[in-house]
Coordinates of C-alpha atoms and ligand atoms in Angstrom, one line a residue:
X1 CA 38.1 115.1 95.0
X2 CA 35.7 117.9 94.4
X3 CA 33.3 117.1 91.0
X4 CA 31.8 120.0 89.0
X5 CA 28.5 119.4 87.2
X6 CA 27.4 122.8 85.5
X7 CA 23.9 123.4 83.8
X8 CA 25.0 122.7 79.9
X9 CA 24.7 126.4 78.1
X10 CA 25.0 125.0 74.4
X11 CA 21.1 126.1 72.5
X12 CA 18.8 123.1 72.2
X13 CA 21.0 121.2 74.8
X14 CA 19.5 119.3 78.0
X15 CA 21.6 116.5 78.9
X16 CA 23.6 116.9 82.0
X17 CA 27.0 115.1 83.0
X18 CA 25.8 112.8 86.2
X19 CA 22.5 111.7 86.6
X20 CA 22.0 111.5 90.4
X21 CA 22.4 108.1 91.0
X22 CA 26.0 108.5 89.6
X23 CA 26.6 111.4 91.6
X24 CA 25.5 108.8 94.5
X25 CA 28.4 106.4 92.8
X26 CA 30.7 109.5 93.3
X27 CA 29.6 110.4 97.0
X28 CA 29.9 106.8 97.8
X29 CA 33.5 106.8 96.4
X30 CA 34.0 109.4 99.1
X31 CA 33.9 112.3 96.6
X32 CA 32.6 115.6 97.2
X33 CA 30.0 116.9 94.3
X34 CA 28.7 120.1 93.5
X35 CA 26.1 120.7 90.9
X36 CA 24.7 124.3 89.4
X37 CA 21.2 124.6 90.0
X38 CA 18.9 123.3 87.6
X39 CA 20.5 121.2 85.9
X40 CA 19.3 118.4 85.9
X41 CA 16.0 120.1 84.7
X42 CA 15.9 118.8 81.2
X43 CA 15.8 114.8 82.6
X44 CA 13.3 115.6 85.3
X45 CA 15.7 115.7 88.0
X46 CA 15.5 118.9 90.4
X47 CA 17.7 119.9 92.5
X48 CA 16.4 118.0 95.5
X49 CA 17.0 114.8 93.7
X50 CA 20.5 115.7 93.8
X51 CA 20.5 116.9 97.3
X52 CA 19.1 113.7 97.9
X53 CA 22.0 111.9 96.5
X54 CA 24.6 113.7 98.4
X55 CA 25.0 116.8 96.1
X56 CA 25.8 120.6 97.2
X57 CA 23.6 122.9 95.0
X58 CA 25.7 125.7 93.3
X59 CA 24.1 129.1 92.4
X60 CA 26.6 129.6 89.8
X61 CA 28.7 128.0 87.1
X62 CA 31.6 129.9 88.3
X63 CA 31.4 127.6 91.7
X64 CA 31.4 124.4 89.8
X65 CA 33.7 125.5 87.6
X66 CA 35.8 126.0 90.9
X67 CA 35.7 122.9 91.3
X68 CA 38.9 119.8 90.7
X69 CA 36.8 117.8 88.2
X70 CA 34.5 119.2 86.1
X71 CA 32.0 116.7 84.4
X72 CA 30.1 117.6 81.2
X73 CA 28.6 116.8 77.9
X74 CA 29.3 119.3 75.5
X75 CA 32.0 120.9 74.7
X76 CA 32.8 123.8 77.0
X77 CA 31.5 126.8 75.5
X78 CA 33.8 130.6 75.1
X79 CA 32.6 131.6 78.6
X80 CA 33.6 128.5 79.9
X81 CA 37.3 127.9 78.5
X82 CA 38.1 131.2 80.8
X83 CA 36.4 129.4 84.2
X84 CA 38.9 126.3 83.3
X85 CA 42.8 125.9 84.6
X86 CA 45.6 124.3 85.7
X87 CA 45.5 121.3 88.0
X88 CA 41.8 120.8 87.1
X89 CA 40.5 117.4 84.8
X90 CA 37.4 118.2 82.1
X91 CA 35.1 115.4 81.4
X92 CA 33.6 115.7 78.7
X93 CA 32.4 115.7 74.8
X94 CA 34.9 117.8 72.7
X95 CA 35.2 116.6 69.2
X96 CA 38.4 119.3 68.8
X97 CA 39.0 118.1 65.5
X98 CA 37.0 120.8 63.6
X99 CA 36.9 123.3 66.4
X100 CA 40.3 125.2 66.4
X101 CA 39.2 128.0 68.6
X102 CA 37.8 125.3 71.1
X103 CA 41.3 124.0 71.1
X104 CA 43.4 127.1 71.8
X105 CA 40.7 128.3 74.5
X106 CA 41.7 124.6 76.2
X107 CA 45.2 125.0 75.7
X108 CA 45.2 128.5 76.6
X109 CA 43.1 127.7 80.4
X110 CA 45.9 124.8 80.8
X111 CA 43.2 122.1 82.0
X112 CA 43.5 118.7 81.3
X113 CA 40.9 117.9 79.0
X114 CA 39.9 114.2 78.3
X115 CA 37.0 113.5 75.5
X116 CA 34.7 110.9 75.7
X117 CA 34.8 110.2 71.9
X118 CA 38.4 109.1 71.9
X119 CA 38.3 107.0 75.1
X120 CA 39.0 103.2 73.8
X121 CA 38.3 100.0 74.5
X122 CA 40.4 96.7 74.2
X123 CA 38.4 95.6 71.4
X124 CA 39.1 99.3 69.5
X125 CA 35.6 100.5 69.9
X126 CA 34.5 103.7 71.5
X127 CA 32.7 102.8 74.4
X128 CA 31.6 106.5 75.2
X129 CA 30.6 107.3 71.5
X130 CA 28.6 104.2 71.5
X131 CA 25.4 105.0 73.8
X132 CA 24.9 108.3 71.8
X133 CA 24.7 106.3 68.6
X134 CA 22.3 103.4 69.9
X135 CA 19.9 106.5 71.1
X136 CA 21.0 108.1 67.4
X137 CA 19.8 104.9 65.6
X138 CA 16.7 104.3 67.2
X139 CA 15.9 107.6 67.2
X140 CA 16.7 107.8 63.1
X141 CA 13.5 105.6 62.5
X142 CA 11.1 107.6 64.8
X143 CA 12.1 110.6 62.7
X144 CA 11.7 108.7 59.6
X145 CA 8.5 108.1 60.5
X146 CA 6.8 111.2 61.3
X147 CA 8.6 112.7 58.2
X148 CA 7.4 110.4 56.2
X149 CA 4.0 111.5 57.0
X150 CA 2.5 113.9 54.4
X151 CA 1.6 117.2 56.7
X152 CA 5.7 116.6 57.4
X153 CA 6.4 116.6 53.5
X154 CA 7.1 113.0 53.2
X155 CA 5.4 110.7 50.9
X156 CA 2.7 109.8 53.1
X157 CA 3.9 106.2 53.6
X158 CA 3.2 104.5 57.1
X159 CA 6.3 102.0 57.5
X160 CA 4.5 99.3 59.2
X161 CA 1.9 99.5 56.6
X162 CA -1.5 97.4 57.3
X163 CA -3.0 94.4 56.1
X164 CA -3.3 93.9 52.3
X165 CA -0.8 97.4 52.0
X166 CA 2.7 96.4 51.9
X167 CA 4.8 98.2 54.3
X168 CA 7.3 101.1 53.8
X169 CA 10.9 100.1 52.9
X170 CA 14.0 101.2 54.9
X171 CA 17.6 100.9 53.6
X172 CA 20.2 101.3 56.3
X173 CA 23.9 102.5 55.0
X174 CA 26.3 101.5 57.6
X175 CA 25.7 98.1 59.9
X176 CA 27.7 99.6 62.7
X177 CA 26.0 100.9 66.3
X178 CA 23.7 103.6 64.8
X179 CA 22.4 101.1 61.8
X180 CA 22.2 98.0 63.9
X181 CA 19.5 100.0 66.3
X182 CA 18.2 101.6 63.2
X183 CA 17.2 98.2 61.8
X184 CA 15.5 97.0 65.8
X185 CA 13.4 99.6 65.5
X186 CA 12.7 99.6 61.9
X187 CA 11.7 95.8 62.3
X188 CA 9.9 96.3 65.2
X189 CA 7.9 98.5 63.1
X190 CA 7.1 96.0 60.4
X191 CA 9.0 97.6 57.8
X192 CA 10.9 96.0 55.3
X193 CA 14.7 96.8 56.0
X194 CA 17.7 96.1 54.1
X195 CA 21.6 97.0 55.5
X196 CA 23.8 98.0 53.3
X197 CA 27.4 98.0 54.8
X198 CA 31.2 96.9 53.2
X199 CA 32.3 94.7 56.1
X200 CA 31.4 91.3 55.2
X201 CA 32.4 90.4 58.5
X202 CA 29.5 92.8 60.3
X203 CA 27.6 91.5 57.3
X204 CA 27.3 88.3 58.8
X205 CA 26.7 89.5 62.2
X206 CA 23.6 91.0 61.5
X207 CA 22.3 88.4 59.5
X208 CA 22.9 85.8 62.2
X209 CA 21.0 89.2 64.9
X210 CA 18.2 89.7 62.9
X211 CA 17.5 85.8 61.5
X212 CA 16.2 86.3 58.3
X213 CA 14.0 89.2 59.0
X214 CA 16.6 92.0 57.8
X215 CA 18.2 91.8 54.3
X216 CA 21.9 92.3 54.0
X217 CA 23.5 93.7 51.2
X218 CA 27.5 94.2 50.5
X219 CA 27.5 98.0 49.4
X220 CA 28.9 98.6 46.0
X221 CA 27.9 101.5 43.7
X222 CA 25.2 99.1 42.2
X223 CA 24.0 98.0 45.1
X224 CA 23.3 101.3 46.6
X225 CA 21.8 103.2 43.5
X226 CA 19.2 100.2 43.3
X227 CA 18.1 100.5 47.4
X228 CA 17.7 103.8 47.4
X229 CA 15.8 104.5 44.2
X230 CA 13.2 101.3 45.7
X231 CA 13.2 103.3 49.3
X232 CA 11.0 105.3 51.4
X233 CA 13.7 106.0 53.9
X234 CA 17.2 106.4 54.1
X235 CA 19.2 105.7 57.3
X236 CA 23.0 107.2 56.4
X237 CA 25.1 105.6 59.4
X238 CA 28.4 105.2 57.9
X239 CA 31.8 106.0 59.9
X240 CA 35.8 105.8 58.6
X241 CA 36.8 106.6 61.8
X242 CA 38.7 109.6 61.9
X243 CA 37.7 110.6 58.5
X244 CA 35.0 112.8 57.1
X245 CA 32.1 110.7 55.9
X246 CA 32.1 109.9 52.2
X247 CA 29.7 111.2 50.0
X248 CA 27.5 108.2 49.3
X249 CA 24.4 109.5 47.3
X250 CA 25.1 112.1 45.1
X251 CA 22.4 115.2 44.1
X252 CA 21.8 113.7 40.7
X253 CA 20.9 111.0 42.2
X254 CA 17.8 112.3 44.2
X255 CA 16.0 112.0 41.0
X256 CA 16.0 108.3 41.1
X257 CA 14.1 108.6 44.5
X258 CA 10.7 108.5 45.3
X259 CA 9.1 112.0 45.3
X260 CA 8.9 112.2 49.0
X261 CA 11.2 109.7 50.2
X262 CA 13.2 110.6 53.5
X263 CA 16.8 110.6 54.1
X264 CA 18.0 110.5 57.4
X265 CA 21.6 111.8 57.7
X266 CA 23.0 110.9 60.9
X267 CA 27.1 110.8 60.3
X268 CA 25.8 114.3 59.4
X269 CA 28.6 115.2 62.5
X270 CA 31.1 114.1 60.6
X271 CA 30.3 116.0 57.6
X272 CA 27.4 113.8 56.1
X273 CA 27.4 111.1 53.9
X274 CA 25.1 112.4 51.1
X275 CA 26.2 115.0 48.7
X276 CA 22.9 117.6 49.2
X277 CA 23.4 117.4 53.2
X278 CA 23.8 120.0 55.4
X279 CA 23.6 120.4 59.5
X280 CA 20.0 120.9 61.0
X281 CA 18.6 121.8 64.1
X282 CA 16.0 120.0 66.5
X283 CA 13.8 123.2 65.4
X284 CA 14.1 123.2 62.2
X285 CA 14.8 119.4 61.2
X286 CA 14.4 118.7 57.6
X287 CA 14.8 120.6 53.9
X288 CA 13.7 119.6 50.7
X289 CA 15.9 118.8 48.0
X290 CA 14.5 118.1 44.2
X291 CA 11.6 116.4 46.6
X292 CA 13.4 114.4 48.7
X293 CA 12.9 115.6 52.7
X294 CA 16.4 115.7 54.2
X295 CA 16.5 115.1 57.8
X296 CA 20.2 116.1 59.2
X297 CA 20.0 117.1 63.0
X298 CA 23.8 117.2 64.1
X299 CA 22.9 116.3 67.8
X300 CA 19.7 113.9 67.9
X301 CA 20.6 112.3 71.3
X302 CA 19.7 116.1 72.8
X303 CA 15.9 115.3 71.6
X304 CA 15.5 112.7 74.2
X305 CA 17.9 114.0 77.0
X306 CA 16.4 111.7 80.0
X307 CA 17.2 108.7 78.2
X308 CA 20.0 110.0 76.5
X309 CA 22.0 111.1 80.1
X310 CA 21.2 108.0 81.4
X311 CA 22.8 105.7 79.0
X312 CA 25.8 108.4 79.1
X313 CA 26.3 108.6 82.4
X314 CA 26.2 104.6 82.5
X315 CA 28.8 104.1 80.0
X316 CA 31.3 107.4 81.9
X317 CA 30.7 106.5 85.3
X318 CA 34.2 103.6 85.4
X319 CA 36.5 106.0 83.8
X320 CA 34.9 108.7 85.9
X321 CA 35.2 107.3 89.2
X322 CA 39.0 106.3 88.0
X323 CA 39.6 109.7 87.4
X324 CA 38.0 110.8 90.8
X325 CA 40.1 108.0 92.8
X326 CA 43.4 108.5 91.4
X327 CA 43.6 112.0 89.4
X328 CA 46.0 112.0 86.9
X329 CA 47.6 108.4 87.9
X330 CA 44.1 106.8 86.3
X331 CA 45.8 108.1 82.7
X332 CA 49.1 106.5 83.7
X333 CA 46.8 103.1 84.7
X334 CA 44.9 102.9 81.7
X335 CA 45.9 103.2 78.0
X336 CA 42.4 103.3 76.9
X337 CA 41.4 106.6 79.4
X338 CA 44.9 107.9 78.3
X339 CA 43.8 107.8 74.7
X340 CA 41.0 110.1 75.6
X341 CA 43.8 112.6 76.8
X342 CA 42.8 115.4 74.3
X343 CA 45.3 118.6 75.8
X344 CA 47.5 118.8 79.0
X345 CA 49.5 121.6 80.3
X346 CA 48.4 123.8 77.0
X347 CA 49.6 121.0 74.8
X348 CA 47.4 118.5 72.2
X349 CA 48.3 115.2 73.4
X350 CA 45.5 112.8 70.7
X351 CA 47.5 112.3 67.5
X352 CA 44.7 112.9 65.3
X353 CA 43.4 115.8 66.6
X354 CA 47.0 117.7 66.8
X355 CA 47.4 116.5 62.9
X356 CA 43.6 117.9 62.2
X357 CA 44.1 121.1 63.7
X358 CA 48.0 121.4 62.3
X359 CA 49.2 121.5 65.5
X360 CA 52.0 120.2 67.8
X361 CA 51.7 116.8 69.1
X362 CA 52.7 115.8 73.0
X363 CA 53.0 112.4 73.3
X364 CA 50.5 111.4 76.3
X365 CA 52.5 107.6 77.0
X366 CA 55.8 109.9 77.5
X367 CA 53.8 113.0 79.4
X368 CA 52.0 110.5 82.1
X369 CA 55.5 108.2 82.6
X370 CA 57.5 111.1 82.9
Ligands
LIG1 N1 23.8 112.9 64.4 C1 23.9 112.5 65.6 O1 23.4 113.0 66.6 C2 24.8 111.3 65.8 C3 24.8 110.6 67.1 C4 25.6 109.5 67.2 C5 26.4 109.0 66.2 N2 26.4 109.8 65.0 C6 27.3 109.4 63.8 O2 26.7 108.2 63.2 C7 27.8 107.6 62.4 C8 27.8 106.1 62.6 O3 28.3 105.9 63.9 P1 28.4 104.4 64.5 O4 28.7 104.5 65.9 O5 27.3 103.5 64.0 O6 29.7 103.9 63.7 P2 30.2 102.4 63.6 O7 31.7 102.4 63.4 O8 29.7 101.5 64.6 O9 29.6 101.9 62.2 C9 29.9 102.4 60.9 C10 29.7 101.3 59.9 O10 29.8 102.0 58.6 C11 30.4 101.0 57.7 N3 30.9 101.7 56.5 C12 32.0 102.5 56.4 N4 32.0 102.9 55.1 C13 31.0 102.4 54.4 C14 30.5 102.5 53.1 N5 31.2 103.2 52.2 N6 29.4 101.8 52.8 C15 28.7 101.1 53.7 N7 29.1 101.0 55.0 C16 30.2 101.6 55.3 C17 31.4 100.4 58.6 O11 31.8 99.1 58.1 C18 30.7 100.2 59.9 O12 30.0 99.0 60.1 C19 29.0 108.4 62.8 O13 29.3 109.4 61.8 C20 28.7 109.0 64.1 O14 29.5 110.1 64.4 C21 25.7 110.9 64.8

């Protein structure tokens, strides 16, 4: 099969879909892989690096986009829903839910579109959500940091604190991937953390992980309004998959902060989970509201795209060498690839998104049997 990488197009975005060692994985599969020039420029990889690893070098996006694979990370942008067609797989992020002209431009090109955020695993998690969020969650706590810092509007608090100056004091909302990383490096930093989460279950988890040196805390009302107005930071990490986050600290609230105090809003991609929230960019971060620094960037994993590409590209590389090897037969193999079938032949085959975007649903068990 012939693999399409093109040079991501979305602002403020420098990952890229195969690293070159995978594109070696691909080669070695005896797959053909073409990728646009530059690139791979935003992880340091030129385009003899790929060369190296068995690549062609493309001029043009149109070329890869010629391609029978196309492998991404964002989701294809309007020029590119018109490069896409029939016969031809996309690989990629595409969070369709909210994006209704995204969808039709899919349906419309009649690719078949599978999205790494609805690709399972068997023990229900998300396995190509999942490196995004550890990078998301240790990232969280370097922002929280720096913002924290006075010339950055924050409170002027260092989290680590020194001797004989107690350090800052994190509360993580939501134990899941993001929080759990959040708390490593808030730890490592000698803060004092608390996680806030309602799975007792997860509750446990982390307390057994972290031995004493993270406080866990079931999350009730209470609970919540008495860690944040004792905080310096902020780490919102709650997900109800499938759902829009709930709104967990409310503007009236802010009062009961810390003048200064951070909050770091990173289910902010699913709609955020404090009330005063709203997306932010990697150039312009963070807003004040009634003194409390918000901190809301809806893509943090593009900050740090060398690290970022490589823990992607680790976790896609199975389910895209599956897809290489056997085409569309790898969705008929396995259910947990199938259930990141997002559209096929110009129809919404993932349940959730055709009820999100009031749209017909084609069942993808019956489409890949038939
Ligand atoms: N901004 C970004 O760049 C970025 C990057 C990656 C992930 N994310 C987002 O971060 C969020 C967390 O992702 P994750 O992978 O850690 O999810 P996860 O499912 O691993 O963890 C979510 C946790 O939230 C807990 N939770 C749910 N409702 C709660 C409530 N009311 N109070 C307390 N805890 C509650 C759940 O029990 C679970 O442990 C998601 O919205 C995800 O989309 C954002």
């Amino acid at each position: 099969m012939l693999i399409g990488v093109p040079k991501e197009i979305k602002p403020d975005e420098f990952r890229v879909g195969l690293t070159p060692a995978a594109v070696g994985e691909f080669v070695a599969h005896g797959h053909k892989v073409v990728v646009e020039t530059n690139a791979g420029a935003g992880i340091d990889a030129g385009d003899d690096a790929y060369r190296a690893a068995g690549a062609t070098i493309a001029a043009t996006a149109r070329e890869v986009f010629a391609a029978d694979m196309v492998v991404k990370v964002k989701e294809p942008q309007p020029s590119e829903w018109t490069e896409l067609r029939p016969n031809q797989i996309l690989f990629t992020y595409l969070h369709l839910a909210a994006d209704a002209p995204q969808a039709r431009g899919l349906m419309a090109s009649g690719v078949t579109a599978v999205a790494y955020e609805t690709v399972t695993d068997a023990k229900g998690h998300l396995p190509l959500l999942a490196p995004m969020s550890e990078v998301a969650g240790r990232l969280s706590i370097q922002a929280a940091a720096t913002v924290l810092e006075k010339p950055h509007g924050g409170r002027g608090v260092l989290l680590g604190g020194v001797p004989g100056v107690p350090p800052g004091k994190v509360v993580v909302i939501g134990g899941g991937v993001v929080g759990t990383q959040a708390a490593r490096i808030a730890v490592g930093l000698g803060a004092q953390v608390t996680v806030l989460d309602r799975s007792l279950p997860r509750l446990a988890e982390l307390d057994d992980l972290f031995a004493g040196r993270v406080v866990t805390r079931f999350s009730t009302r209470d609970a919540l309004a008495e860690e944040i107005a004792a905080a310096d930071a902020v780490i919102g990490a709650v997900l109800v998959p499938g759902a829009t986050a709930p709104k967990l600290i409310t503007r009236a609230q802010l009062s009961t902060m810390k003048p200064g105090a951070v909050l770091v809003d990173v289910a902010i991609d699913q709609g955020g989970c404090f009330e005063t929230s709203h997306p932010t960019t990697h150039h312009a971060p963070t807003f004040v509201v009634d003194g409390i620094v918000h901190y809301c960037v809806a893509n943090m994993p593009g900050a740090v795209p060398l690290t970022s590409s490589h823990a992607l590209t680790h976790a896609t590389l199975p389910f895209g060498l599956a897809l290489a090897d056997h085409g569309l037969a790898a969705l008929a193999r396995d259910p947990h690839l199938r259930n990141g079938l997002n559209v096929h032949n110009g129809r919404i085959t993932h349940r959730a998104v055709a009820e999100s975007l009031n749209l017909d649903f084609a069942d993808p068990d019956q489409l890949m049997a038939a």
